[in-house]
Tab-separated table of C-alpha atoms in Angstrom:
chain	number	residue	atom	x	y	z
G	1	UNK	CA	-10.491	-5.750	-19.655
G	2	UNK	CA	-12.390	-9.474	-19.694
G	3	UNK	CA	-11.208	-11.777	-16.825
G	4	UNK	CA	-10.309	-15.595	-17.979
G	5	UNK	CA	-11.658	-17.211	-15.154
G	6	UNK	CA	-14.975	-18.698	-16.141
G	7	UNK	CA	-16.654	-18.716	-13.364
G	8	UNK	CA	-19.104	-20.314	-13.099
G	9	UNK	CA	-22.946	-18.591	-14.002
G	10	UNK	CA	-25.169	-18.866	-10.694
G	11	UNK	CA	-28.750	-17.429	-9.615
G	12	UNK	CA	-28.534	-13.905	-7.101
G	13	UNK	CA	-26.199	-14.612	-4.477
G	14	UNK	CA	-23.618	-12.444	-2.841
G	15	UNK	CA	-19.465	-13.106	-2.707
G	16	UNK	CA	-16.755	-11.405	-1.298
G	17	UNK	CA	-15.024	-13.514	-4.483
G	18	UNK	CA	-15.287	-12.889	-8.501
G	19	UNK	CA	-17.761	-15.892	-8.910
G	20	UNK	CA	-19.184	-14.166	-12.637
G	21	UNK	CA	-17.254	-13.360	-15.948
G	22	UNK	CA	-16.246	-8.834	-15.883
G	23	UNK	CA	-15.672	-7.917	-19.555
G	24	UNK	CA	-17.241	-4.380	-20.502
G	25	UNK	CA	-21.491	-4.574	-19.506
G	26	UNK	CA	-21.177	-7.182	-16.665
G	27	UNK	CA	-22.276	-4.858	-14.137
G	28	UNK	CA	-18.070	-5.414	-13.005
G	29	UNK	CA	-17.381	-2.190	-13.465
G	30	UNK	CA	-20.189	0.092	-12.537
G	31	UNK	CA	-21.070	-2.596	-8.740
G	32	UNK	CA	-16.490	-1.349	-8.316
G	33	UNK	CA	-16.879	2.143	-9.057
G	34	UNK	CA	-20.138	1.618	-6.823
G	35	UNK	CA	-18.292	0.232	-4.060
G	36	UNK	CA	-15.643	2.380	-3.505
G	37	UNK	CA	-17.574	5.780	-3.815
G	38	UNK	CA	-19.873	4.743	-1.335
G	39	UNK	CA	-17.032	3.471	0.950
G	40	UNK	CA	-15.194	7.537	-0.078
G	41	UNK	CA	-18.694	8.931	0.631
G	42	UNK	CA	-18.919	7.600	3.447
G	43	UNK	CA	-15.539	7.872	4.923
G	44	UNK	CA	-15.508	12.019	3.994
G	45	UNK	CA	-18.761	12.150	5.520
G	46	UNK	CA	-17.793	10.423	8.573
G	47	UNK	CA	-14.787	13.254	8.395
G	48	UNK	CA	-17.449	15.738	8.544
G	49	UNK	CA	-19.281	14.451	11.840
G	50	UNK	CA	-16.015	14.249	13.154
G	51	UNK	CA	-12.905	16.426	12.180
G	52	UNK	CA	-11.332	16.358	15.339
G	53	UNK	CA	-10.838	13.054	15.589
G	54	UNK	CA	-10.836	11.239	11.817
G	55	UNK	CA	-9.208	14.050	10.095
G	56	UNK	CA	-5.556	14.921	9.214
G	57	UNK	CA	-3.911	17.748	10.403
G	58	UNK	CA	-1.455	18.720	7.840
G	59	UNK	CA	-3.930	17.860	4.773
G	60	UNK	CA	-7.241	20.234	6.955
G	61	UNK	CA	-5.601	23.299	5.291
G	62	UNK	CA	-6.305	22.453	2.041
G	63	UNK	CA	-10.333	21.074	1.876
G	64	UNK	CA	-12.078	23.857	0.408
G	65	UNK	CA	-16.165	23.211	2.496
G	66	UNK	CA	-17.716	24.343	-0.298
G	67	UNK	CA	-16.170	21.747	-3.094
G	68	UNK	CA	-16.104	18.867	-0.634
G	69	UNK	CA	-19.680	19.229	-0.203
G	70	UNK	CA	-20.506	19.030	-3.346
G	71	UNK	CA	-17.497	15.928	-4.273
G	72	UNK	CA	-19.230	14.733	-1.645
G	73	UNK	CA	-22.636	14.803	-2.577
G	74	UNK	CA	-21.585	13.870	-6.423
G	75	UNK	CA	-19.940	10.277	-4.788
G	76	UNK	CA	-22.811	9.265	-2.978
G	77	UNK	CA	-24.932	10.068	-6.206
G	78	UNK	CA	-22.821	8.001	-8.330
G	79	UNK	CA	-22.374	5.417	-5.764
G	80	UNK	CA	-26.538	4.597	-5.676
G	81	UNK	CA	-26.313	4.842	-9.709
G	82	UNK	CA	-23.639	2.453	-10.423
G	83	UNK	CA	-25.229	0.287	-7.682
G	84	UNK	CA	-28.668	0.150	-9.391
G	85	UNK	CA	-27.177	-1.016	-12.617
G	86	UNK	CA	-24.261	-3.483	-11.026
G	87	UNK	CA	-27.892	-4.890	-8.767
G	88	UNK	CA	-29.842	-4.762	-12.464
G	89	UNK	CA	-27.120	-6.401	-14.151
G	90	UNK	CA	-25.200	-9.009	-12.197
G	91	UNK	CA	-26.209	-12.439	-10.481
G	92	UNK	CA	-23.361	-11.570	-7.392
G	93	UNK	CA	-25.145	-8.196	-6.324
G	94	UNK	CA	-22.195	-7.590	-3.346
G	95	UNK	CA	-19.942	-5.246	-4.736
G	96	UNK	CA	-24.232	-3.114	-5.490
G	97	UNK	CA	-24.588	-3.677	-2.045
G	98	UNK	CA	-21.745	-2.492	-0.941
G	99	UNK	CA	-21.608	0.539	-2.514
G	100	UNK	CA	-25.639	1.210	-1.889
G	101	UNK	CA	-24.939	-0.240	1.756
G	102	UNK	CA	-22.681	2.885	1.740
G	103	UNK	CA	-24.157	5.308	0.802
G	104	UNK	CA	-27.418	5.171	2.219
G	105	UNK	CA	-25.298	4.892	5.771
G	106	UNK	CA	-24.031	8.001	4.845
G	107	UNK	CA	-27.447	10.025	3.470
G	108	UNK	CA	-28.253	8.684	6.862
G	109	UNK	CA	-25.634	10.788	8.236
G	110	UNK	CA	-26.657	14.192	6.983
G	111	UNK	CA	-24.888	13.471	3.400
G	112	UNK	CA	-23.590	16.599	2.056
G	113	UNK	CA	-24.853	18.581	3.743
G	114	UNK	CA	-24.094	17.244	7.724
G	115	UNK	CA	-22.716	19.711	9.932
G	116	UNK	CA	-19.429	19.916	10.650
G	117	UNK	CA	-17.985	18.809	14.253
G	118	UNK	CA	-17.259	20.520	16.526
G	119	UNK	CA	-14.435	21.208	18.971
G	120	UNK	CA	-10.610	21.646	19.065
G	121	UNK	CA	-9.339	20.135	15.769
G	122	UNK	CA	-5.774	19.716	16.524
G	123	UNK	CA	-4.898	16.934	17.421
G	124	UNK	CA	-6.416	14.153	15.854
G	125	UNK	CA	-4.863	10.721	15.818
G	126	UNK	CA	-6.874	9.181	12.787
G	127	UNK	CA	-6.776	9.998	9.444
G	128	UNK	CA	-9.933	8.416	7.648
G	129	UNK	CA	-9.792	11.295	5.037
G	130	UNK	CA	-5.852	10.094	4.091
G	131	UNK	CA	-7.650	6.429	3.916
G	132	UNK	CA	-10.493	8.229	1.723
G	133	UNK	CA	-7.712	9.402	-0.812
G	134	UNK	CA	-5.683	6.972	-1.060
G	135	UNK	CA	-8.365	4.344	-1.889
G	136	UNK	CA	-9.535	7.047	-4.669
G	137	UNK	CA	-6.273	7.681	-5.738
G	138	UNK	CA	-4.709	4.220	-5.834
G	139	UNK	CA	-7.567	2.407	-7.373
G	140	UNK	CA	-8.258	4.787	-9.936
G	141	UNK	CA	-4.606	4.346	-10.545
G	142	UNK	CA	-3.857	0.730	-10.398
G	143	UNK	CA	-7.242	-1.730	-10.844
G	144	UNK	CA	-7.342	-0.480	-14.377
G	145	UNK	CA	-3.559	-0.620	-15.136
G	146	UNK	CA	-3.650	-4.316	-13.543
G	147	UNK	CA	-6.617	-4.904	-15.808
G	148	UNK	CA	-4.950	-3.527	-19.401
G	149	UNK	CA	-1.840	-5.161	-19.016
G	150	UNK	CA	-1.957	-7.848	-16.493
G	151	UNK	CA	1.076	-10.229	-15.788
G	152	UNK	CA	-1.679	-13.182	-15.079
G	153	UNK	CA	-4.817	-11.518	-16.879
G	154	UNK	CA	-6.958	-15.077	-14.530
G	155	UNK	CA	-5.849	-13.104	-11.643
G	156	UNK	CA	-9.409	-11.405	-10.411
G	157	UNK	CA	-9.136	-7.047	-8.344
G	158	UNK	CA	-11.137	-9.808	-6.059
G	159	UNK	CA	-8.938	-12.197	-5.372
G	160	UNK	CA	-8.599	-14.836	-2.571
G	161	UNK	CA	-6.411	-12.806	0.219
G	162	UNK	CA	-7.707	-9.207	-0.574
G	163	UNK	CA	-9.848	-8.537	2.209
G	164	UNK	CA	-6.954	-8.547	4.259
G	165	UNK	CA	-4.874	-6.857	2.765
G	166	UNK	CA	-7.397	-4.379	2.184
G	167	UNK	CA	-7.060	-4.416	5.891
G	168	UNK	CA	-3.766	-3.561	5.878
G	169	UNK	CA	-4.158	-0.795	3.925
G	170	UNK	CA	-7.233	0.421	6.223
G	171	UNK	CA	-5.679	0.456	9.060
G	172	UNK	CA	-2.338	1.474	8.143
G	173	UNK	CA	-4.134	4.557	5.936
G	174	UNK	CA	-5.763	5.498	9.496
G	175	UNK	CA	-3.049	5.276	11.379
G	176	UNK	CA	-1.003	7.891	9.622
G	177	UNK	CA	-0.244	10.034	12.237
G	178	UNK	CA	0.678	7.972	15.165
G	179	UNK	CA	3.212	5.461	12.806
G	180	UNK	CA	4.788	8.906	11.984
G	181	UNK	CA	4.763	10.345	15.328
G	182	UNK	CA	6.080	6.324	16.144
G	183	UNK	CA	8.613	7.048	13.368
G	184	UNK	CA	10.359	10.695	12.502
G	185	UNK	CA	10.595	11.690	16.438
G	186	UNK	CA	12.985	9.064	17.383
G	187	UNK	CA	15.004	10.050	15.225
G	188	UNK	CA	14.625	13.165	15.132
G	189	UNK	CA	14.837	13.102	19.541
G	190	UNK	CA	18.116	10.671	19.784
G	191	UNK	CA	19.933	11.580	17.114
G	192	UNK	CA	20.013	15.012	17.016
G	193	UNK	CA	23.700	14.659	18.731
G	194	UNK	CA	24.804	12.837	15.174
G	195	UNK	CA	23.955	16.001	12.783
G	196	UNK	CA	27.152	18.587	12.010
G	197	UNK	CA	25.926	21.775	11.795
G	198	UNK	CA	28.039	22.108	8.113
G	199	UNK	CA	27.138	19.037	6.476
G	200	UNK	CA	23.753	19.440	7.383
G	201	UNK	CA	23.467	22.935	5.569
G	202	UNK	CA	24.894	21.949	3.283
G	203	UNK	CA	22.794	19.813	1.975
G	204	UNK	CA	19.526	20.629	3.349
G	205	UNK	CA	20.677	24.052	0.958
G	206	UNK	CA	21.062	21.826	-2.397
G	207	UNK	CA	18.353	22.206	-5.418
G	208	UNK	CA	15.172	20.369	-4.657
G	209	UNK	CA	15.471	18.102	-8.294
G	210	UNK	CA	19.346	17.560	-6.082
G	211	UNK	CA	18.210	16.828	-3.332
G	212	UNK	CA	16.204	14.323	-3.842
G	213	UNK	CA	17.665	11.924	-5.910
G	214	UNK	CA	19.928	12.007	-3.484
G	215	UNK	CA	17.939	11.717	-0.379
G	216	UNK	CA	16.699	8.786	-2.279
G	217	UNK	CA	19.703	6.566	-2.798
G	218	UNK	CA	20.434	7.359	1.307
G	219	UNK	CA	17.398	5.723	1.417
G	220	UNK	CA	17.672	3.380	0.012
G	221	UNK	CA	20.703	2.075	0.981
G	222	UNK	CA	19.484	1.590	4.848
G	223	UNK	CA	15.911	0.475	3.816
G	224	UNK	CA	18.058	-2.650	1.886
G	225	UNK	CA	19.888	-3.063	5.531
G	226	UNK	CA	17.759	-2.842	7.421
G	227	UNK	CA	15.364	-5.063	5.151
G	228	UNK	CA	17.994	-7.165	5.079
G	229	UNK	CA	18.282	-7.539	8.285
G	230	UNK	CA	14.522	-8.881	8.722
G	231	UNK	CA	15.735	-11.358	6.580
G	232	UNK	CA	18.347	-12.539	8.372
G	233	UNK	CA	16.938	-12.340	11.978
G	234	UNK	CA	15.051	-14.793	12.843
G	235	UNK	CA	12.892	-12.094	15.237
G	236	UNK	CA	12.531	-10.094	13.022
G	237	UNK	CA	11.953	-12.183	10.415
G	238	UNK	CA	8.558	-13.518	12.302
G	239	UNK	CA	7.234	-9.534	11.434
G	240	UNK	CA	8.442	-9.317	8.076
G	241	UNK	CA	7.001	-12.763	6.710
G	242	UNK	CA	3.736	-11.903	6.824
G	243	UNK	CA	4.422	-9.262	4.200
G	244	UNK	CA	6.285	-12.360	2.444
G	245	UNK	CA	2.365	-14.315	3.011
G	246	UNK	CA	0.638	-12.371	0.147
G	247	UNK	CA	0.430	-15.798	-2.833
G	248	UNK	CA	-1.029	-13.659	-5.368
G	249	UNK	CA	1.047	-9.975	-6.216
G	250	UNK	CA	-0.986	-6.822	-7.076
G	251	UNK	CA	-0.739	-3.148	-5.906
G	252	UNK	CA	-1.833	-3.730	-2.702
G	253	UNK	CA	-0.929	-6.234	-1.537
G	254	UNK	CA	1.941	-4.221	-0.562
G	255	UNK	CA	-0.278	-3.015	1.777
G	256	UNK	CA	0.636	-6.345	4.229
G	257	UNK	CA	3.348	-4.862	6.281
G	258	UNK	CA	3.255	-5.777	9.864
G	259	UNK	CA	2.915	-2.621	11.970
G	260	UNK	CA	6.298	-3.671	13.685
G	261	UNK	CA	8.288	-3.682	10.604
G	262	UNK	CA	6.322	-0.615	9.124
G	263	UNK	CA	7.761	0.750	12.792
G	264	UNK	CA	10.836	-0.064	12.877
G	265	UNK	CA	11.892	-0.068	9.287
G	266	UNK	CA	10.256	3.456	8.308
G	267	UNK	CA	11.846	4.936	11.488
G	268	UNK	CA	15.850	3.949	10.606
G	269	UNK	CA	15.369	4.892	7.347
G	270	UNK	CA	14.478	8.231	8.518
G	271	UNK	CA	18.277	8.433	10.650
G	272	UNK	CA	20.279	9.187	8.285
G	273	UNK	CA	17.744	12.072	6.451
G	274	UNK	CA	16.731	13.690	9.521
G	275	UNK	CA	21.320	13.846	10.549
G	276	UNK	CA	22.298	14.527	6.542
G	277	UNK	CA	20.148	17.401	6.827
G	278	UNK	CA	17.722	17.015	4.060
G	279	UNK	CA	15.273	19.667	3.984
G	280	UNK	CA	10.846	18.967	4.770
G	281	UNK	CA	10.092	19.273	1.130
G	282	UNK	CA	12.522	16.985	-0.090
G	283	UNK	CA	11.037	15.065	2.699
G	284	UNK	CA	7.833	15.004	1.270
G	285	UNK	CA	8.165	15.023	-2.001
G	286	UNK	CA	10.721	11.451	-1.141
G	287	UNK	CA	7.268	9.485	0.051
G	288	UNK	CA	5.246	10.864	-2.413
G	289	UNK	CA	7.912	8.399	-4.256
G	290	UNK	CA	7.913	5.782	-1.868
G	291	UNK	CA	4.477	5.280	-1.702
G	292	UNK	CA	3.844	4.806	-5.388
G	293	UNK	CA	7.240	3.340	-6.015
G	294	UNK	CA	6.788	0.842	-3.282
G	295	UNK	CA	3.260	-0.048	-4.485
G	296	UNK	CA	3.974	-0.276	-8.035
G	297	UNK	CA	6.780	-3.367	-7.224
G	298	UNK	CA	4.074	-5.020	-5.940
G	299	UNK	CA	1.685	-4.629	-9.304
G	300	UNK	CA	0.871	-7.319	-11.352
G	301	UNK	CA	1.603	-5.608	-14.342
G	302	UNK	CA	3.337	-7.044	-16.974
G	303	UNK	CA	6.527	-4.498	-17.682
G	304	UNK	CA	10.244	-5.534	-17.093
G	305	UNK	CA	11.631	-1.444	-18.316
G	306	UNK	CA	14.048	-4.083	-19.405
G	307	UNK	CA	17.126	-0.964	-21.010
G	308	UNK	CA	16.714	-0.339	-16.924
G	309	UNK	CA	16.478	-2.650	-15.181
G	310	UNK	CA	19.007	-3.124	-13.414
G	311	UNK	CA	18.822	1.191	-12.522
G	312	UNK	CA	15.206	1.505	-11.195
G	313	UNK	CA	14.064	-1.072	-8.813
G	314	UNK	CA	10.934	-2.543	-11.284
G	315	UNK	CA	7.889	-5.302	-11.003
G	316	UNK	CA	10.293	-8.021	-12.393
G	317	UNK	CA	12.565	-6.719	-9.631
G	318	UNK	CA	10.159	-7.128	-6.719
G	319	UNK	CA	8.321	-10.235	-7.722
G	320	UNK	CA	11.871	-11.795	-7.543
G	321	UNK	CA	12.242	-10.590	-4.010
G	322	UNK	CA	8.793	-12.654	-3.114
G	323	UNK	CA	9.329	-15.710	-5.113
G	324	UNK	CA	8.819	-19.396	-3.519
G	325	UNK	CA	11.086	-20.322	-5.867
G	326	UNK	CA	14.193	-20.988	-3.763
G	327	UNK	CA	16.909	-19.434	-5.778
G	328	UNK	CA	15.222	-16.148	-5.143
G	329	UNK	CA	15.101	-16.462	-1.432
G	330	UNK	CA	17.198	-13.319	-0.131
G	331	UNK	CA	17.048	-11.372	-2.997
G	332	UNK	CA	16.860	-8.161	-4.333
G	333	UNK	CA	16.059	-5.960	-0.751
G	334	UNK	CA	15.953	-2.889	-2.356
G	335	UNK	CA	13.039	-0.224	-3.130
G	336	UNK	CA	14.115	2.693	-5.682
G	337	UNK	CA	17.184	1.102	-6.910
G	338	UNK	CA	18.944	-1.832	-8.051
G	339	UNK	CA	21.763	-1.017	-7.866
G	340	UNK	CA	22.932	-2.259	-3.930
G	341	UNK	CA	21.607	-5.227	-4.928
G	342	UNK	CA	24.302	-5.265	-7.495
G	343	UNK	CA	27.220	-4.410	-4.953
G	344	UNK	CA	26.309	-6.783	-1.904
G	345	UNK	CA	25.600	-9.590	-3.918
G	346	UNK	CA	21.921	-10.129	-3.383
G	347	UNK	CA	20.133	-8.926	-7.094
G	348	UNK	CA	18.062	-12.181	-8.891
G	349	UNK	CA	16.080	-10.897	-12.223
G	350	UNK	CA	16.222	-14.037	-14.388
G	351	UNK	CA	14.109	-13.436	-18.016
G	352	UNK	CA	10.164	-14.604	-16.904
G	353	UNK	CA	8.500	-14.240	-14.295
G	354	UNK	CA	8.094	-16.806	-11.046
G	355	UNK	CA	6.145	-19.106	-11.156
G	356	UNK	CA	4.963	-19.238	-7.140
G	357	UNK	CA	4.683	-16.307	-4.360
G	358	UNK	CA	4.570	-16.899	-0.417
G	359	UNK	CA	6.435	-18.488	1.724
G	360	UNK	CA	8.936	-21.064	1.248
G	361	UNK	CA	8.030	-24.686	2.189
G	362	UNK	CA	4.782	-24.331	2.027
G	363	UNK	CA	5.164	-22.379	5.206
G	364	UNK	CA	1.354	-19.883	6.493
G	365	UNK	CA	0.898	-18.099	8.582
G	366	UNK	CA	-2.926	-16.483	9.897
G	367	UNK	CA	-5.530	-15.622	7.139
G	368	UNK	CA	-6.489	-12.471	9.024
G	369	UNK	CA	-5.220	-9.279	9.931
G	370	UNK	CA	-5.249	-9.613	13.976
G	371	UNK	CA	-4.568	-13.349	13.451
G	372	UNK	CA	-1.003	-11.525	11.528
G	373	UNK	CA	-0.577	-9.100	14.055
G	374	UNK	CA	0.182	-11.467	17.041
G	375	UNK	CA	1.064	-14.277	15.518
G	376	UNK	CA	5.303	-12.959	15.459
G	377	UNK	CA	4.616	-13.019	18.994
G	378	UNK	CA	3.062	-16.466	19.280
G	379	UNK	CA	5.319	-18.883	16.324
G	380	UNK	CA	9.156	-18.388	16.086
G	381	UNK	CA	10.917	-17.897	12.094
G	382	UNK	CA	8.496	-18.506	9.379
G	383	UNK	CA	10.769	-20.011	6.099
């Protein structure tokens, strides 16, 4: 799993960028695992301290305190040992420092044996546990895939814009409860009048195996037009341009979404799902699938899935949506299937990969999360 970056070796130093080669045995993998596990362990300890504030209600019923404590203990021990190995092998000590630092902070808070916080836990607004689970799951799946099957092998794990994308990943995960309320409740409250009992009853009684594909087609049709509108209306584009400002593509780049973009897109997508009466289990399966596919189509992998390229949205299909090349602008709006783009004349998929990503014509947005949050309110449409 090497890198062709060819960075110059230096003495002991701290850097958030990849400054050394990353083959197996260089201390990079152990450092990366140490950082991920250290952050996860620290977050889990905080969740035990303050479950009433930091955990998602729907997830709590699945937690076993005995097993959770054992997992946290093993996580912290592994983070410390792996960080020590990385610090010994690698000149850039940053990953080791992050892993060991978060592990020590978790230990100071009580580690795996910390008493569970008291008080009512029925109404938390933040989902730190959801962030921890997402971080571990997505990292475990996509980092190895992008190292083994990289489209651009010279692109490091810690590319130039990764801190801002990790900020989006953290904040959007942390605010999962609030975003769910802001996106789901309006559909339930404002469009109850549009439900037709016979239709919703028939749809909701369909077998799950039939409901899920139907729901995905309905949701993708809605998302297609919402997404296309975000590109066409200058005021809305100023929010969506944040997502398109990513100049390198990987699984984490898909997290770069302005909160206004998230709320409007998800909120409108839920309307036909609710009105048509799809069941809650079908909705849960859809939420999982859309999160997985939306992450995968941004990934730095070279798979093209040529036999399926007109049926299923692939990384190649969506990479062209993010291309800065003129012919690719305002193309490939669908998330699940290119059928809508084929039908409405926005399909674009040459037999090559894009040469550049990001906003066309040299436009740019602020580098940090907070600057990007305020940017649409300060300036007009970027193109």
